[in-house]
Short mmCIF file of C-alpha atoms in Angstrom, two decimals:
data_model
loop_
_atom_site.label_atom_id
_atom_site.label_comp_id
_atom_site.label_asym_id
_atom_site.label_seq_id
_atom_site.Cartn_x
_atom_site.Cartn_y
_atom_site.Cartn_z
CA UNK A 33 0.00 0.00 0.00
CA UNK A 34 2.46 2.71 1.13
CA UNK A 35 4.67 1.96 -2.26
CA UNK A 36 1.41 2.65 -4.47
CA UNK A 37 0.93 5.76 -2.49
CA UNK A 38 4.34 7.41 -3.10
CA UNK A 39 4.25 6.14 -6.90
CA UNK A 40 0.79 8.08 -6.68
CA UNK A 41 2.31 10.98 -5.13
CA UNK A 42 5.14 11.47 -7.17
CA UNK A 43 3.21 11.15 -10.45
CA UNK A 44 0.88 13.67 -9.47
CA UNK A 45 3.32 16.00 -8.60
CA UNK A 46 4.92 15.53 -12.55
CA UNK A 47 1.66 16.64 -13.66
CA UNK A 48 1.45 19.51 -11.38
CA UNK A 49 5.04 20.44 -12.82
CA UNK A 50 3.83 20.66 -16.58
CA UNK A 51 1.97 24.37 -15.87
CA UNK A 52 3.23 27.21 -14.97
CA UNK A 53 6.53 29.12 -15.10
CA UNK A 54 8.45 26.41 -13.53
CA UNK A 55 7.67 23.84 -16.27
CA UNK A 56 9.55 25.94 -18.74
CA UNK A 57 12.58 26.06 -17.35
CA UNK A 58 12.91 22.42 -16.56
CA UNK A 59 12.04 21.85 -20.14
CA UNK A 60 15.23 24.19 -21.24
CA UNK A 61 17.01 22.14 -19.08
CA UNK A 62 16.13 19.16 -20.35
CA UNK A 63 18.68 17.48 -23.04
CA UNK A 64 16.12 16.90 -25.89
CA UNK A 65 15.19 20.26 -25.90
CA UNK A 66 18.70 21.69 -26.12
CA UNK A 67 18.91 19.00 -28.84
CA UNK A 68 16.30 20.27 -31.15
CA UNK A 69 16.09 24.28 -29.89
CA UNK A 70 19.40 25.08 -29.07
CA UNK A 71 21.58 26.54 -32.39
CA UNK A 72 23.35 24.61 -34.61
CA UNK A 73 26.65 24.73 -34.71
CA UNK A 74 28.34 25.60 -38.49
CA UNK A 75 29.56 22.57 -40.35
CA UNK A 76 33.34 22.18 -41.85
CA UNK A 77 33.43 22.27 -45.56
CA UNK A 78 35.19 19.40 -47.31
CA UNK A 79 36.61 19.36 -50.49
CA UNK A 80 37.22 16.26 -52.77
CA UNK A 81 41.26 15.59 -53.33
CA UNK A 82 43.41 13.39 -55.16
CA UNK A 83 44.43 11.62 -51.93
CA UNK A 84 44.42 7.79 -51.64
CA UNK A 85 42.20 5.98 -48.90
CA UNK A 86 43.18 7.62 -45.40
CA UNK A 87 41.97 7.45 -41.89
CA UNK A 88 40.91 11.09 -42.64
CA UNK A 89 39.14 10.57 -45.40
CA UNK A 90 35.02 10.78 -45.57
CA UNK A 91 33.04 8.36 -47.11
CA UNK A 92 29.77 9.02 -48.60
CA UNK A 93 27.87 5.97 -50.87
CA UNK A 94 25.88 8.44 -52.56
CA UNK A 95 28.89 9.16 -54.55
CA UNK A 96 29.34 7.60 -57.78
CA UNK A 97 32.59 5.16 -58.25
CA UNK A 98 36.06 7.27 -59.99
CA UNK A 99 39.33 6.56 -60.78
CA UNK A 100 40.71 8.22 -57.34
CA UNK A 101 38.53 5.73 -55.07
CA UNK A 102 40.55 2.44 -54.12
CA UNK A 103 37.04 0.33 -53.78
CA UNK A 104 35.59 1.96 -56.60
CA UNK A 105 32.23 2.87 -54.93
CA UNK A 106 32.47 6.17 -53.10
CA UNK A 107 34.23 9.11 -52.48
CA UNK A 108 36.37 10.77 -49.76
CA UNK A 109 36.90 14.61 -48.64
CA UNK A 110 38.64 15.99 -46.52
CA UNK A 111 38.27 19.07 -44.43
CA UNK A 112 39.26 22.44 -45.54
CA UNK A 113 42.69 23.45 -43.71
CA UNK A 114 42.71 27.41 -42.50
CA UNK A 115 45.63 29.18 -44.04
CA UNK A 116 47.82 31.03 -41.32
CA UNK A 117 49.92 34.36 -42.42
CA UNK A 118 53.03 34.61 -40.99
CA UNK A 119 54.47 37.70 -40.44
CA UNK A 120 57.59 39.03 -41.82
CA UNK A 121 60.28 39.40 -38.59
CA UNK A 122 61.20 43.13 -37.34
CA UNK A 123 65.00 44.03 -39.04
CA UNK A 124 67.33 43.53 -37.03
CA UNK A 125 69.69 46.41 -36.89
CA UNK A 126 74.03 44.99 -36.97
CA UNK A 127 76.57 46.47 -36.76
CA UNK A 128 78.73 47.74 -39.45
CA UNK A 129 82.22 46.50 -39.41
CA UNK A 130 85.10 47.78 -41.37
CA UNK A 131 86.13 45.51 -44.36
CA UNK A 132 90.42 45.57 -43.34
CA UNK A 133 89.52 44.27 -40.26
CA UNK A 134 87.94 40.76 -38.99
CA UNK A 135 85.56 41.44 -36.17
CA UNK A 136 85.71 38.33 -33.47
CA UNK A 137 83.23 39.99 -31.16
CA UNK A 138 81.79 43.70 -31.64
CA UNK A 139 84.07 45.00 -28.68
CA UNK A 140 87.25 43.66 -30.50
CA UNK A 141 89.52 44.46 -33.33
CA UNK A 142 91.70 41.87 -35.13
CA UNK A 143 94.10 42.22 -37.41
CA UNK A 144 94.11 40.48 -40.31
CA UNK A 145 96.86 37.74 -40.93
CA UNK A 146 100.22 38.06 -42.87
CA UNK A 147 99.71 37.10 -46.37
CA UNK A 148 102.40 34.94 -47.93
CA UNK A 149 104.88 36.53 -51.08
CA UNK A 150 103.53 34.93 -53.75
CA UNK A 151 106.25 34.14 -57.13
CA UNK A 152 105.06 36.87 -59.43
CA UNK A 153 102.60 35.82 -62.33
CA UNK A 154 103.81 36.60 -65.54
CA UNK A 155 100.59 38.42 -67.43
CA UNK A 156 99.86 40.52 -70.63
CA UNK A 157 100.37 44.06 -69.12
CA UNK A 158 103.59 43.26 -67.25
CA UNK A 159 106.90 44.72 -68.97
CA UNK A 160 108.30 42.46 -71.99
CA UNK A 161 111.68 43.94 -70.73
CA UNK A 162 111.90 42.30 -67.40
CA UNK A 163 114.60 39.84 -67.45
CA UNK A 164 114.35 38.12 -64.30
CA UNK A 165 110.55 37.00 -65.40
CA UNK A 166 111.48 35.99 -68.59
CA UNK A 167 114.31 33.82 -67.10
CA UNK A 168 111.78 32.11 -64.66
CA UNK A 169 109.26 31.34 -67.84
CA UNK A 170 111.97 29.98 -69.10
CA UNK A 171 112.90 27.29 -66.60
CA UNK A 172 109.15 26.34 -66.31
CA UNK A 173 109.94 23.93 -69.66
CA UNK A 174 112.60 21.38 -68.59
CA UNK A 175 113.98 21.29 -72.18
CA UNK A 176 114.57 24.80 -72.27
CA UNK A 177 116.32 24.71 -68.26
CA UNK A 178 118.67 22.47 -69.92
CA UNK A 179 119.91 25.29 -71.86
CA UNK A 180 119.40 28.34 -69.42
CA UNK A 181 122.69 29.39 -67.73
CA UNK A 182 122.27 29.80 -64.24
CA UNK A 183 120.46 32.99 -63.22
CA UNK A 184 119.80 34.61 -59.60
CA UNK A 185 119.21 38.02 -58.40
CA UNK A 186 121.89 40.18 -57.68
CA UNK A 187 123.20 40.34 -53.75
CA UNK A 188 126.46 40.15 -51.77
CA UNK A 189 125.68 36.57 -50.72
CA UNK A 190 124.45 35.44 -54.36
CA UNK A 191 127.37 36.97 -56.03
CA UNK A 192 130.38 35.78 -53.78
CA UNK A 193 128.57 31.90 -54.34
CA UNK A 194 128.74 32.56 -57.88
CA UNK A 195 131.96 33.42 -58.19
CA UNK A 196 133.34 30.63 -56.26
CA UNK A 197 131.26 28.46 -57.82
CA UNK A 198 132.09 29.70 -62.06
CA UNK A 199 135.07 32.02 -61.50
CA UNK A 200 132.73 34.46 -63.64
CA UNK A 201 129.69 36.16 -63.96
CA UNK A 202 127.64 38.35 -65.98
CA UNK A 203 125.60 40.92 -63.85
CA UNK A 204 122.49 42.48 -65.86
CA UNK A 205 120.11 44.91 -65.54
CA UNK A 206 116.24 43.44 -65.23
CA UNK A 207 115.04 45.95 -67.48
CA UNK A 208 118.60 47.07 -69.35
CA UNK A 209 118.65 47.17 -73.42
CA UNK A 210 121.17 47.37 -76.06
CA UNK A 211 123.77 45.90 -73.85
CA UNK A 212 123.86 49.14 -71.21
CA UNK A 213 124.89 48.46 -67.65
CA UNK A 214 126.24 44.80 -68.69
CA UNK A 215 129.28 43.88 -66.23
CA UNK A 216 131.16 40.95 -66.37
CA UNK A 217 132.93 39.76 -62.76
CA UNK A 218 135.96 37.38 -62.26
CA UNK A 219 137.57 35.86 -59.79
CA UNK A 220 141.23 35.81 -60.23
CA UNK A 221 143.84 34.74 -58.51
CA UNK A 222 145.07 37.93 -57.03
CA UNK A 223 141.37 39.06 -56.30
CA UNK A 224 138.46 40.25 -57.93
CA UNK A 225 137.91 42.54 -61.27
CA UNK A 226 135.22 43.65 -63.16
CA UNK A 227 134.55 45.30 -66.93
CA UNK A 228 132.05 47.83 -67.43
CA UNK A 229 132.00 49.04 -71.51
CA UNK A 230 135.64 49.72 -72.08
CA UNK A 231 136.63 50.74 -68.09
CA UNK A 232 138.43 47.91 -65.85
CA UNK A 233 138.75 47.70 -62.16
CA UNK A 234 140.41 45.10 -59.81
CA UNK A 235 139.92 44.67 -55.75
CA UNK A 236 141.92 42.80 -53.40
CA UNK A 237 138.69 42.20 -51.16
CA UNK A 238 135.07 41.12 -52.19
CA UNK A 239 134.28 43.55 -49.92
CA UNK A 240 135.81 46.55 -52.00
CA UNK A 241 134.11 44.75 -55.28
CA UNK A 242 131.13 44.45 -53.96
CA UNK A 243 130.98 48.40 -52.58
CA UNK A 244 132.19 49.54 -56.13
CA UNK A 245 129.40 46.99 -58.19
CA UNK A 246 126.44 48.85 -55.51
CA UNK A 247 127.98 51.85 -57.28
CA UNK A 248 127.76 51.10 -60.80
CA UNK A 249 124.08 49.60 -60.19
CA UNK A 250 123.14 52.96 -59.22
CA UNK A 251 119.83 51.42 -57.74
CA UNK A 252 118.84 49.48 -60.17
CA UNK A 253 117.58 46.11 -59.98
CA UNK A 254 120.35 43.23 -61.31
CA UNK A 255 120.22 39.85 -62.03
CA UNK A 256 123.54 37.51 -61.92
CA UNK A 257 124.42 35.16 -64.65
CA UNK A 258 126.91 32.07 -64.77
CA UNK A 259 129.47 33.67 -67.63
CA UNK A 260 129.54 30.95 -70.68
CA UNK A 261 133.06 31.55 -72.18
CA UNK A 262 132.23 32.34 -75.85
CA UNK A 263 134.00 31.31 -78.73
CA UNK A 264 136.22 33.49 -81.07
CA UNK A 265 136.89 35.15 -84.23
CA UNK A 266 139.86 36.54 -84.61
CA UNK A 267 140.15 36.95 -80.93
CA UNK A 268 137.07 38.68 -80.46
CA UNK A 269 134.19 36.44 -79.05
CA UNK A 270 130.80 36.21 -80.84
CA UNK A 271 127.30 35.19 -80.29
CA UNK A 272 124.29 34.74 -82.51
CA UNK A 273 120.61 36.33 -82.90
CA UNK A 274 118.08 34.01 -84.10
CA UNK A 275 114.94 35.49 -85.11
CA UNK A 276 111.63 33.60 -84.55
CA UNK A 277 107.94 35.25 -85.94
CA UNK A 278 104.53 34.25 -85.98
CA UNK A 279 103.91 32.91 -89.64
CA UNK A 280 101.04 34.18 -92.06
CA UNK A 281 100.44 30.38 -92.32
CA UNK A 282 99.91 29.46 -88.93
CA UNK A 283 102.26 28.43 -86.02
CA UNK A 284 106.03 30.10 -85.61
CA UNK A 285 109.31 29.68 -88.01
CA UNK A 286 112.86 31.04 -87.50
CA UNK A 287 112.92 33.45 -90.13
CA UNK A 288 116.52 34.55 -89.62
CA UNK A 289 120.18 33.97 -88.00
CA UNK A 290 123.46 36.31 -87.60
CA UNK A 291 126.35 36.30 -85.91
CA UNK A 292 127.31 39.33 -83.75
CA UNK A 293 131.29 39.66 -82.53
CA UNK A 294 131.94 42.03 -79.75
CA UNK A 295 134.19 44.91 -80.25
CA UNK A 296 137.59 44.59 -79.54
CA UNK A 297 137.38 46.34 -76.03
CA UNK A 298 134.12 44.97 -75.00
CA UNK A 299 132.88 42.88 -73.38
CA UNK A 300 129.32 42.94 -75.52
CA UNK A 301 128.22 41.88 -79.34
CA UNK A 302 125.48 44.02 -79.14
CA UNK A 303 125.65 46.12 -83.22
CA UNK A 304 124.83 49.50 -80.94
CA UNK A 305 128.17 48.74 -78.98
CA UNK A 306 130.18 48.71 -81.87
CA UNK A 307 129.58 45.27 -82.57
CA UNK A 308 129.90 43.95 -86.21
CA UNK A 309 127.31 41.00 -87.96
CA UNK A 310 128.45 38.35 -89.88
CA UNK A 311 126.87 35.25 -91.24
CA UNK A 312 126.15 32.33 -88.79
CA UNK A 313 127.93 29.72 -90.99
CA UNK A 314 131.15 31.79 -91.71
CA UNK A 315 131.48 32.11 -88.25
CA UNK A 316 130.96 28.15 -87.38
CA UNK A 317 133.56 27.29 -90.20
CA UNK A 318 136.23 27.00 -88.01
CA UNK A 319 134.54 24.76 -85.60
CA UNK A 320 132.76 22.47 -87.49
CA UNK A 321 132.16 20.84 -90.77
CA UNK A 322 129.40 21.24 -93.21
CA UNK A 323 127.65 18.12 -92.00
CA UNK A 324 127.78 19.01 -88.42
CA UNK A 325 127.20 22.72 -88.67
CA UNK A 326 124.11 22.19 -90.88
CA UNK A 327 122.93 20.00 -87.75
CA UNK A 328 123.87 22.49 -85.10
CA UNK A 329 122.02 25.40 -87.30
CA UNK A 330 118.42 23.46 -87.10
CA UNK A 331 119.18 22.84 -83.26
CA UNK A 332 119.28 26.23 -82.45
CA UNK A 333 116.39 26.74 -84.91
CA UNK A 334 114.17 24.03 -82.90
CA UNK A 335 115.43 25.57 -79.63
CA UNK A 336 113.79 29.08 -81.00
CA UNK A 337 110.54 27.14 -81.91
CA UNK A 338 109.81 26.10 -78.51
CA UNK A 339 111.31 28.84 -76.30
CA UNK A 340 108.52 30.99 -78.70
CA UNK A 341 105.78 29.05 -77.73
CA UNK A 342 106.73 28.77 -73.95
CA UNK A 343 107.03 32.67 -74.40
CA UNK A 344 103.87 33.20 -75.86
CA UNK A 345 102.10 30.98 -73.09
CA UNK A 346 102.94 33.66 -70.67
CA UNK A 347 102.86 36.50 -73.11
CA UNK A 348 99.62 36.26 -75.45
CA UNK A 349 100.32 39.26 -77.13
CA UNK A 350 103.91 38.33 -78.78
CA UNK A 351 104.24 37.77 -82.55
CA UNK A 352 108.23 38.03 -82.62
CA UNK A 353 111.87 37.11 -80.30
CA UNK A 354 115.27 37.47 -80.95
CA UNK A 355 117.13 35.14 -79.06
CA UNK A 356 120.54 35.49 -78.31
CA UNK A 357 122.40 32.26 -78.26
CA UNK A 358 126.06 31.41 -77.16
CA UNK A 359 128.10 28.56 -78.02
CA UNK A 360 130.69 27.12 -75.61
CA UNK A 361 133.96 25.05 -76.62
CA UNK A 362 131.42 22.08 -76.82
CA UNK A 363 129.20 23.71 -79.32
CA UNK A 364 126.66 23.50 -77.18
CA UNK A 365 123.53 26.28 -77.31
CA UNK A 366 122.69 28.49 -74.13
CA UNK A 367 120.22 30.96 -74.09
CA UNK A 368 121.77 34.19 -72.81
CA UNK A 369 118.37 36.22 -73.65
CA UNK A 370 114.99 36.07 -74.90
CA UNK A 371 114.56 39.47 -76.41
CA UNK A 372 110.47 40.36 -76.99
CA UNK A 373 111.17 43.52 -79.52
CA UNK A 374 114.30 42.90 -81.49
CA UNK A 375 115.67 45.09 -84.19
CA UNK A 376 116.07 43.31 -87.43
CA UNK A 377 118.05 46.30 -88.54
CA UNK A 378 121.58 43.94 -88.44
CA UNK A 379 120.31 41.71 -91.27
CA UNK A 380 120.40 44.60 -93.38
CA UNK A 381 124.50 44.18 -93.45
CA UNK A 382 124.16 40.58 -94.37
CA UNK A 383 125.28 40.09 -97.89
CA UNK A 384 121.90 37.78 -98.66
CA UNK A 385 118.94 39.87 -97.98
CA UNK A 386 117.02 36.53 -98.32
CA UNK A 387 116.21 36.76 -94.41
CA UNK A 388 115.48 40.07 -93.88
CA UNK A 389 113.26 40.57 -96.79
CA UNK A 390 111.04 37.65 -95.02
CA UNK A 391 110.95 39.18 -91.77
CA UNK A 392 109.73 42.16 -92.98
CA UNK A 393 106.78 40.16 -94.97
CA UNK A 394 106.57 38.30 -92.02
CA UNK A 395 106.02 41.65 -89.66
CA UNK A 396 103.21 43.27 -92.10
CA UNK A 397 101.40 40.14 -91.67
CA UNK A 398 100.47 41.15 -87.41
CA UNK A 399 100.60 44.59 -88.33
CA UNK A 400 104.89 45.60 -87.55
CA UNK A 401 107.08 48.00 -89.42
CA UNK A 402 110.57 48.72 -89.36
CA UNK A 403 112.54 51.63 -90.06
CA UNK A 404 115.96 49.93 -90.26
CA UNK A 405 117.93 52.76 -89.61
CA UNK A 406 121.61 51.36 -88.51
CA UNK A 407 124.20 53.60 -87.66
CA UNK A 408 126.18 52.13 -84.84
CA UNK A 409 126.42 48.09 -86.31
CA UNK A 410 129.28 47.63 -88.81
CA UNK A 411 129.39 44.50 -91.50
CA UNK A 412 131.76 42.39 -90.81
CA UNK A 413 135.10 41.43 -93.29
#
């Protein structure tokens, strides 16, 4: 009985809820109605991609079958990503900092390190006339060290080895021409001498040579050469210019050879020291026979070929050398100096004009002419 009554009771009082102000708010707060009344919430958009068959992925059978479906029969989206704008940082202010100097912290100031002397690099604008470059091209071909005479710059310590070394020397001017400033040191028995043009001096003491060679340098840079001892005619010794251009053809030829004796006081065969030209082959006469000396003349004629082209490596701009060649009592060829604007004003004495009139064709071909003025050479007898 008393359970009926309370189920009784508390039915009645559900009814008794249903009117009146409180009903409505227990129906607000009931779950259904916040179901249906409340407001929807907005739905994500999808979009339909190219992706394969994901855990993301939507599936809708409405959808008709397509070639991006791995079953075949439906469809998968997914949600639209939002798109986030970054924002471009705030500059950031630094400090400037001096280019000759390597900053290790802002407070601090370091030096930059030492840089090492590097050999000079032979290029197009540097001086054709420097001899101590030319020399070092040179030795940069092995076959052509073979016939370079020993060649250092000029100092007290260089110089004394030298001489005790050869017994004598030739000491040159880097950028001398025409034979000016050439002196040629020996070491005698009784001391030390030198020959400047036609004036000799001899020292007891290297010292005193040395002091009087700063002299005659007069500032200038010098280069010291082993002295090859030159052979003679009649007493006098000679050398020989071989001429090697750049041929209208193609490639290089030696286009010309003479034989230059020094005059009888000097110690040079340059023509503007009073030096007189001869032909090559009279000269060789005495020291070899036909066979031989036609041998020894394309020798020196190769040797011009390839000191051209080791030349012309460094120099890209040359078209013409004269080389100056000496012989030794061996007959063998040493190259005393590559010269990178010779005069071809001494094969105008020559009594063949065979050579010089192909030089001069060869020189209009890159664009060269010659006066060929010669006052100071002589022809030889």
């Amino acid at each position: 009985m008393d359970v009926n009554l309370n189920k009784a009771v508390t039915a009645n009082k559900a009814d008794k809820v249903e009117d009146g102000p409180k009903a409505e708010v227990s129906i607000k707060s009931n779950y259904r109605y916040r179901r249906l009344y409340s407001r929807p919430k907005k739905k994500k958009s999808y979009k339909v991609t190219k992706k394969k068959w994901g855990p993301t992925a939507r599936r809708f059978k409405s959808y008709k079958p397509n070639k991006y479906s791995r079953s075949g029969g439906s469809k998968y989206v997914e949600p639209v990503k939002k798109k986030y704008v970054r924002k471009a940082p705030a500059p950031v202010k630094r400090k400037v900092v001096p280019r000759k100097y390597k900053q290790a912290s802002y407070s601090k100031k370091v030096a930059p390190p030492k840089r090492k002397k590097a050999e000079p690099v032979v290029k197009v604008s540097r001086s054709y006339k420097d001899k101590w470059v030319k020399t070092k091209v040179l030795l940069r071909n092995r076959e052509l060290s073979r016939h370079v005479p020993k060649t250092k710059l000029f100092s007290k310590k260089t110089l004394y080895g030298m001489l005790r070394n050869y017994g004598m020397v030739y000491a040159k001017p880097v950028d001398g021409q025409m034979g000016i400033g050439v002196m040629r040191v020996e070491l005698n028995r009784g001391g030390y001498s030198y020959q400047n043009g036609l004036r000799k001096s001899s020292f007891g003491s290297y010292d005193a040579l040395y002091s009087a060679l700063v002299r005659e340098t007069k500032g200038k840079v010098y280069v010291v050469q082993k002295g090859i001892n030159l052979l003679k005619h009649k007493g006098r010794p000679f050398d020989i210019r071989l001429m090697v251009q750049k041929s209208p053809h193609g490639g290089w030829e030696a286009t010309g050879t003479l034989g230059r004796v020094a005059h009888p006081r000097k110690i040079v065969t340059n023509g503007s020291q009073g030096g007189s030209i001869y032909p090559t082959a009279l000269l060789l006469k005495k020291y070899s026979d036909a066979g031989y000396r036609n041998r020894l003349l394309r020798h020196m004629d190769y040797i011009g070929l390839v000191t051209a082209k080791q030349m012309r490596a460094a120099y890209p701009g040359l078209n013409v050398i004269g080389l100056d060649l000496a012989l030794d009592k061996r007959l063998k060829p040493w190259i005393l100096e590559v010269n990178t604007s010779p005069d071809p004003c001494p094969f105008t004495l020559l009594p063949d004009q065979t050579m010089l009139r192909r030089i001069i064709k060869y020189a209009k071909a890159y664009g060269r002419r010659y006066a060929l003025n010669c006052g100071k050479a002589k022809r030889g007898v």
